PDB file of C-alpha atoms in Angstrom:
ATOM      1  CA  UNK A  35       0.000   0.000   0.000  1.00 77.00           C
ATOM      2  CA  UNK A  36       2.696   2.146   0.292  1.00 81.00           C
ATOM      3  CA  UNK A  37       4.059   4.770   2.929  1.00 88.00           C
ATOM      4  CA  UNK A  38       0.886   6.367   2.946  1.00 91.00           C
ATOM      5  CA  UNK A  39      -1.055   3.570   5.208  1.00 92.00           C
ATOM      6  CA  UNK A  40      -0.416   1.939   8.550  1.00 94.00           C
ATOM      7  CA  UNK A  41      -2.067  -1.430   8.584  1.00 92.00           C
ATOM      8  CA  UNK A  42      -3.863  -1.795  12.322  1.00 94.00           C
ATOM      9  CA  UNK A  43      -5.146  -5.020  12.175  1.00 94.00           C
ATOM     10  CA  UNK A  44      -6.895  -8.119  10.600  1.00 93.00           C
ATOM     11  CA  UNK A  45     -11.171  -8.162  10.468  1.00 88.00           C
ATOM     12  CA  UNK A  46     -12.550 -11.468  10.842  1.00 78.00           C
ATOM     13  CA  UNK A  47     -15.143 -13.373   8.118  1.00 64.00           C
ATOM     14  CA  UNK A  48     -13.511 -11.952   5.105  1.00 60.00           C
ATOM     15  CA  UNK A  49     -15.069 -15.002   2.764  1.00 63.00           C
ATOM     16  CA  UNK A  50     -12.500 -15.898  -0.106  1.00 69.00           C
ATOM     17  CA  UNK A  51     -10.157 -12.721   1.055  1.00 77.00           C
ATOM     18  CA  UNK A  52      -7.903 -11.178   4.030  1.00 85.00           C
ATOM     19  CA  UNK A  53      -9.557  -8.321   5.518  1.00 89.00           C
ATOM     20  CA  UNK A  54      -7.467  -5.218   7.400  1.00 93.00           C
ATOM     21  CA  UNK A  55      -7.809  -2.301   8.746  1.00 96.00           C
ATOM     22  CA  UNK A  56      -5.626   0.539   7.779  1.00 96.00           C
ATOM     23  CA  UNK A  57      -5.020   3.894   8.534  1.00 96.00           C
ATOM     24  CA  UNK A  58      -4.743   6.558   5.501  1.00 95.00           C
ATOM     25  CA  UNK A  59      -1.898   8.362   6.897  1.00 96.00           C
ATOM     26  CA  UNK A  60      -2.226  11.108   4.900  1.00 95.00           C
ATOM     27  CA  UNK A  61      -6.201  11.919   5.554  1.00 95.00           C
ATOM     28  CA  UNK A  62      -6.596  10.731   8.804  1.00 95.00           C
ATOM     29  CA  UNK A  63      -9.312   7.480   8.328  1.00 96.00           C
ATOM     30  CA  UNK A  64      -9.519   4.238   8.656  1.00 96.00           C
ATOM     31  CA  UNK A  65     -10.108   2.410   5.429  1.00 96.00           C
ATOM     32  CA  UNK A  66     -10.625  -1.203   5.210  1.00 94.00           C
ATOM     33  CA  UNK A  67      -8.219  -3.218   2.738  1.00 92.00           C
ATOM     34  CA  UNK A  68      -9.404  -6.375   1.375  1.00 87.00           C
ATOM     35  CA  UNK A  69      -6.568  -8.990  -0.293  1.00 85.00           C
ATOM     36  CA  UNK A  70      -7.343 -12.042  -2.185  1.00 80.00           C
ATOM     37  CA  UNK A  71      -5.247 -15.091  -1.271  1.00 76.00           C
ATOM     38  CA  UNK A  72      -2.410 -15.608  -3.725  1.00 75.00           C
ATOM     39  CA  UNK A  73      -3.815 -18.745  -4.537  1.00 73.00           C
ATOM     40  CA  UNK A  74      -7.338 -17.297  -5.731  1.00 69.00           C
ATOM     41  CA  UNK A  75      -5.276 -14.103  -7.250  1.00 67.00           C
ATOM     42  CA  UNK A  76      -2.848 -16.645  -9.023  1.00 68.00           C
ATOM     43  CA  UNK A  77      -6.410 -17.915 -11.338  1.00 69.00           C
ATOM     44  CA  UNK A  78      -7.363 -14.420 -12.274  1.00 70.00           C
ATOM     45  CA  UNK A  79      -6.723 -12.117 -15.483  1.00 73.00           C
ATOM     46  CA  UNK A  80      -5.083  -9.405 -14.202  1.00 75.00           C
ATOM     47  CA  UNK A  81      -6.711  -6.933 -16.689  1.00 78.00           C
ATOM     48  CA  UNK A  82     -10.221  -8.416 -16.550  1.00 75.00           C
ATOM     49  CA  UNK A  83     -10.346  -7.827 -13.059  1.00 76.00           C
ATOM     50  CA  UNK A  84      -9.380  -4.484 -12.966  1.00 79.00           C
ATOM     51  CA  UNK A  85     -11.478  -3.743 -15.712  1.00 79.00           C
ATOM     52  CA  UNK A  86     -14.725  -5.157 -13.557  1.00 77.00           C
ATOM     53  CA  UNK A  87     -13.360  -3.363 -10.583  1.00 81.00           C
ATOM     54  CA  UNK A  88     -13.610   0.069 -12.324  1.00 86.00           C
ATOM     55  CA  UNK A  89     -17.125  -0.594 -13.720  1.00 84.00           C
ATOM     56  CA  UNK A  90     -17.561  -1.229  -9.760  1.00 84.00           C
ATOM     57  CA  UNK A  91     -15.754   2.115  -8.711  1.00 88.00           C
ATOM     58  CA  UNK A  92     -18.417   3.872 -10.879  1.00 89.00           C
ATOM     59  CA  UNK A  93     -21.476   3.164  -8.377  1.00 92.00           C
ATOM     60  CA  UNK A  94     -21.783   6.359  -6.657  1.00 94.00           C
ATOM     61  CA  UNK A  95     -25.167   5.340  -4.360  1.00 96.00           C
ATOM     62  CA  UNK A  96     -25.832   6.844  -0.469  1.00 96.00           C
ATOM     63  CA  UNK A  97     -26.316   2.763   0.569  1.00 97.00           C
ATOM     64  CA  UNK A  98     -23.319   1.797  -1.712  1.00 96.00           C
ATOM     65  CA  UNK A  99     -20.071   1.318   0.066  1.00 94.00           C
ATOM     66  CA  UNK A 100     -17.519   2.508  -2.824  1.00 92.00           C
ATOM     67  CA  UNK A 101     -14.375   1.758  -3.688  1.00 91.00           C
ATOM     68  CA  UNK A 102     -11.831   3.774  -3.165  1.00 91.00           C
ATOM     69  CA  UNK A 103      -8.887   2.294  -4.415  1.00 89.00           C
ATOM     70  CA  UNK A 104      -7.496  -1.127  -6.167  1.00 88.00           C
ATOM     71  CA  UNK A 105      -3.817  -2.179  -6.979  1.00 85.00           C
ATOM     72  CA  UNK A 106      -1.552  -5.788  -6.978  1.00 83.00           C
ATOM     73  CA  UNK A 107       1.446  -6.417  -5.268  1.00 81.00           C
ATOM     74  CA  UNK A 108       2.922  -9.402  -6.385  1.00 80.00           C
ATOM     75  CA  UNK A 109       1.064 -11.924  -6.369  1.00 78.00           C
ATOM     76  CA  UNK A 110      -1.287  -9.940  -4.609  1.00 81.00           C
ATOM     77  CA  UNK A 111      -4.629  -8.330  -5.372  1.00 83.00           C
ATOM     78  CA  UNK A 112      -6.264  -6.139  -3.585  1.00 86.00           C
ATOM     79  CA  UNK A 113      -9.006  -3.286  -3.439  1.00 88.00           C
ATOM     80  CA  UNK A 114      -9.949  -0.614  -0.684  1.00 92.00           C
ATOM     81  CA  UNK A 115     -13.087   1.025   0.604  1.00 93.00           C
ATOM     82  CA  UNK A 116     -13.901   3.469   3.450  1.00 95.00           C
ATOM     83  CA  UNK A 117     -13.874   1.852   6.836  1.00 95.00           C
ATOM     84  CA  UNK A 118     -17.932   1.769   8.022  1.00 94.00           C
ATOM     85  CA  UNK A 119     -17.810   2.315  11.969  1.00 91.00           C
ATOM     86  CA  UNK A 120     -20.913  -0.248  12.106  1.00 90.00           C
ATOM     87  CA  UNK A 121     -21.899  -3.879  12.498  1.00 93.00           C
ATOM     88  CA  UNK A 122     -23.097  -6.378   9.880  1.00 93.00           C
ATOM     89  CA  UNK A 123     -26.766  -7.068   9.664  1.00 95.00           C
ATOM     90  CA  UNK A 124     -25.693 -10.553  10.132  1.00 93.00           C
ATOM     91  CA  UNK A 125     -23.441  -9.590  13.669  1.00 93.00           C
ATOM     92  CA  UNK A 126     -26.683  -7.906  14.179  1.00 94.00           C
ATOM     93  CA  UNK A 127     -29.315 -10.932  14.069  1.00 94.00           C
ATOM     94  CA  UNK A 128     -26.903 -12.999  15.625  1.00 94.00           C
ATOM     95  CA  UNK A 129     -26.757 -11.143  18.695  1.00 91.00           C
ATOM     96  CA  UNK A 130     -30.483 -11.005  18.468  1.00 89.00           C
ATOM     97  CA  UNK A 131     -31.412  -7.553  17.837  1.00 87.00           C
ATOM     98  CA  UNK A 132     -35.124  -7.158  17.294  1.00 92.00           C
ATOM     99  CA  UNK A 133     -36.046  -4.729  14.456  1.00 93.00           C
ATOM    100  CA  UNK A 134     -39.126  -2.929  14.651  1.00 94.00           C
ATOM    101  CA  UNK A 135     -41.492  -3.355  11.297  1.00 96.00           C
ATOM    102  CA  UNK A 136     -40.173   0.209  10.565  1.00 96.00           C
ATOM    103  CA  UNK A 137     -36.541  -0.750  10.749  1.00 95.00           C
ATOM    104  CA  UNK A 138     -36.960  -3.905   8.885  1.00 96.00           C
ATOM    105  CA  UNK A 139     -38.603  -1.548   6.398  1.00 97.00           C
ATOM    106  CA  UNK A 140     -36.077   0.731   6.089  1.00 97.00           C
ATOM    107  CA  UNK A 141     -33.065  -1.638   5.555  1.00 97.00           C
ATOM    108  CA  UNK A 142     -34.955  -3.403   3.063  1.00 97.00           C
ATOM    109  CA  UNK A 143     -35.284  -0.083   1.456  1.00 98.00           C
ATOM    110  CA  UNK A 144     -32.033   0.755   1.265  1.00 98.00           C
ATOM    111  CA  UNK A 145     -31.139  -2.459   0.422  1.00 97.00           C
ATOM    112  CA  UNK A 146     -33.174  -2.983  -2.445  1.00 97.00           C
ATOM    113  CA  UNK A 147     -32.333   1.037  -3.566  1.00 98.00           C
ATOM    114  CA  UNK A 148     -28.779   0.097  -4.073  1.00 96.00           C
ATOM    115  CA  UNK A 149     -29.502  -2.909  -5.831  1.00 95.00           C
ATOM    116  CA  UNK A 150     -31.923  -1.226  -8.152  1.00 96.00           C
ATOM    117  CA  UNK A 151     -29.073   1.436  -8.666  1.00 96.00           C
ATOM    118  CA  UNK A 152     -26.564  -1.121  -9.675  1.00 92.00           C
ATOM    119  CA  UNK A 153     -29.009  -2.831 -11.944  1.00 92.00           C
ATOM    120  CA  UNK A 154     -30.086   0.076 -13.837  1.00 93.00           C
ATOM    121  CA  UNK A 155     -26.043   0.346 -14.495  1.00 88.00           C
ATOM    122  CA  UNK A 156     -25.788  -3.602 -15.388  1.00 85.00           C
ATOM    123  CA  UNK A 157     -23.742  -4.497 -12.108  1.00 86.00           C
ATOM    124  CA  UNK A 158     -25.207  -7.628 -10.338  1.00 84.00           C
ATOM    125  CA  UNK A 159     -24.003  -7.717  -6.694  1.00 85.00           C
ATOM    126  CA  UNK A 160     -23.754 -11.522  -6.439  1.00 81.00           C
ATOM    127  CA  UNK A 161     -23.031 -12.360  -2.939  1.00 84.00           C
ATOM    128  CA  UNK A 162     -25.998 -10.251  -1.455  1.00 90.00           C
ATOM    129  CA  UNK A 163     -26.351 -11.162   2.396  1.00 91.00           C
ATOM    130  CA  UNK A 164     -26.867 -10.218   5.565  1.00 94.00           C
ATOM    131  CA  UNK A 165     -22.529 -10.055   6.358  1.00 91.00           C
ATOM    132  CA  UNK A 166     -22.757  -7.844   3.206  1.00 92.00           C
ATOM    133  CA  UNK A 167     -24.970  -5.432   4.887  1.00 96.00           C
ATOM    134  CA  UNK A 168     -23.421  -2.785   6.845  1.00 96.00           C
ATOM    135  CA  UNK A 169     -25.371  -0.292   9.711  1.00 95.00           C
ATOM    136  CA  UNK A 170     -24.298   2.730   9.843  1.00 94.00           C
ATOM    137  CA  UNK A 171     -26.790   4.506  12.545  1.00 91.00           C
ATOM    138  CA  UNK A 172     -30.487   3.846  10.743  1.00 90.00           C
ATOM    139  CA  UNK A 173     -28.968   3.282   7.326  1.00 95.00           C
ATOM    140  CA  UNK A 174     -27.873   0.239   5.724  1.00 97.00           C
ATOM    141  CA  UNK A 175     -25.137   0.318   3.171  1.00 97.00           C
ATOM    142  CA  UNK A 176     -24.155  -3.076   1.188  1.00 96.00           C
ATOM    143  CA  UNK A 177     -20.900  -3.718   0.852  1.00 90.00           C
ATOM    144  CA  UNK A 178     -18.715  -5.655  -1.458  1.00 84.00           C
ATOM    145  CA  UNK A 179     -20.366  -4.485  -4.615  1.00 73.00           C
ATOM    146  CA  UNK A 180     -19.800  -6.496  -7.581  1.00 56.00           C
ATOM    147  CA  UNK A 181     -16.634  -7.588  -6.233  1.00 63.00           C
ATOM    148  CA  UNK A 182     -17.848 -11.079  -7.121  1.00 59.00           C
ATOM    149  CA  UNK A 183     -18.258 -10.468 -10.305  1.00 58.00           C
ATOM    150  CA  UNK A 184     -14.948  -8.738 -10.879  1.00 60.00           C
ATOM    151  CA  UNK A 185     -13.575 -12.034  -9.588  1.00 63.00           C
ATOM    152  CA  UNK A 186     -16.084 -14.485 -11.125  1.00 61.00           C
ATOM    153  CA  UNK A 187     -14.977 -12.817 -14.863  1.00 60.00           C
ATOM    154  CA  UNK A 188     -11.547 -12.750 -14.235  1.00 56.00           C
ATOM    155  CA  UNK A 189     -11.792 -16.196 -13.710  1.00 60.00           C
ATOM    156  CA  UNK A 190     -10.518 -18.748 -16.807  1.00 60.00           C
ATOM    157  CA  UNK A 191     -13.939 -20.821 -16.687  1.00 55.00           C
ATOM    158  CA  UNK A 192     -17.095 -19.665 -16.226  1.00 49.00           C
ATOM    159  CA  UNK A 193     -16.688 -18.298 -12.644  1.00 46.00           C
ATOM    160  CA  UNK A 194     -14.646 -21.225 -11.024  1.00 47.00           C
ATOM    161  CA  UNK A 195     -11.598 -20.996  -9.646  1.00 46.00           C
ATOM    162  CA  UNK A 196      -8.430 -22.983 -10.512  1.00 46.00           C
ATOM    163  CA  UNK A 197      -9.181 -24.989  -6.831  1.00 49.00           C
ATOM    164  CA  UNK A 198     -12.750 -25.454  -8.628  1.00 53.00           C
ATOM    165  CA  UNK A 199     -14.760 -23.478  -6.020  1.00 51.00           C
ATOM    166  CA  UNK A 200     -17.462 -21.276  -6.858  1.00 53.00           C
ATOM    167  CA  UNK A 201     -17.528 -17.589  -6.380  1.00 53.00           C
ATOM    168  CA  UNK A 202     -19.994 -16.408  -3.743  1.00 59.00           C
ATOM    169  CA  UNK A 203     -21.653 -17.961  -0.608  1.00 64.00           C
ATOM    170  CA  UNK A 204     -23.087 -21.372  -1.048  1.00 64.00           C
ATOM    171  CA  UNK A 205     -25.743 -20.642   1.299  1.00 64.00           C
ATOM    172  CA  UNK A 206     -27.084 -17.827  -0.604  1.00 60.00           C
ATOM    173  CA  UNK A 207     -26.839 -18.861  -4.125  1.00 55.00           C
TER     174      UNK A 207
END
């Protein structure tokens, strides 16, 4: 990442990537870096990817967490968005929050206003979920935007990785 971030630590349930925390030295905020495995980053065309990613970087949406950055080190790949000081709607339901038929309302709003967004512009999120849902006081914001499908067409064959796993969460496809 360069001199100008301070990686704090590693975020837990990052799927098929390494999740961190960083500090942008030069701004003052956290971001969060996400960066795929070598092994997953070893089966993907380099210039498909970042092609998908920028289609990705182009959804400007209030519920949308955006991208803010993307680069390869190695035989790394990775891409960074703001950090969102906020819990998952699935940390949320796990711990048994009860939502009021307003709140479910509203996050199913918001949810369904950035898809909408992102399929008027031909971007299909692909791993849509509860982990992929981020609070942020009475908003929701999903997260992880078509990041899927930058990997899924990078990939050789039809959305498979060279380990032959499929890209997205089994439980929600």
């Amino acid at each position: 990442l360069g001199a100008n971030y301070h990686l704090e630590r590693e975020l837990t349930g990052g799927g098929m990537s390494r999740v961190f925390v960083a500090t942008d030295l030069v701004l003052g905020r956290n971001v969060v870096v996400k960066v795929l495995p070598p092994e997953l980053a070893a089966g993907v065309n380099r210039d498909r990817f970042r092609r998908e990613i920028q289609v990705v970087a182009q959804l400007q949406h209030p519920h949308i967490v955006p991208l803010l950055s993307a680069g390869e080190q190695d035989d790394l790949l990775w891409y960074m968005m703001p950090f969102i000081d906020g819990e998952s709607l699935r940390t949320a339901i796990e711990r048994k929050r009860q939502f009021s038929p307003r709140e479910v309302t509203r996050i199913l709003h918001d949810v369904v206003d950035a898809l909408a967004f992102a399929h008027a512009r031909g971007v299909i999120h692909r791993d849509i979920k509860p982990a992929n849902v981020l609070m942020q006081g009475s908003h929701a914001l999903v997260t992880d935007f078509g990041v899927a499908k930058a990997i899924s067409a990078a990939m050789p064959i039809g959305g498979v990785t060279s380990a032959g796993m499929a890209i997205g969460t089994p439980a929600y496809m």
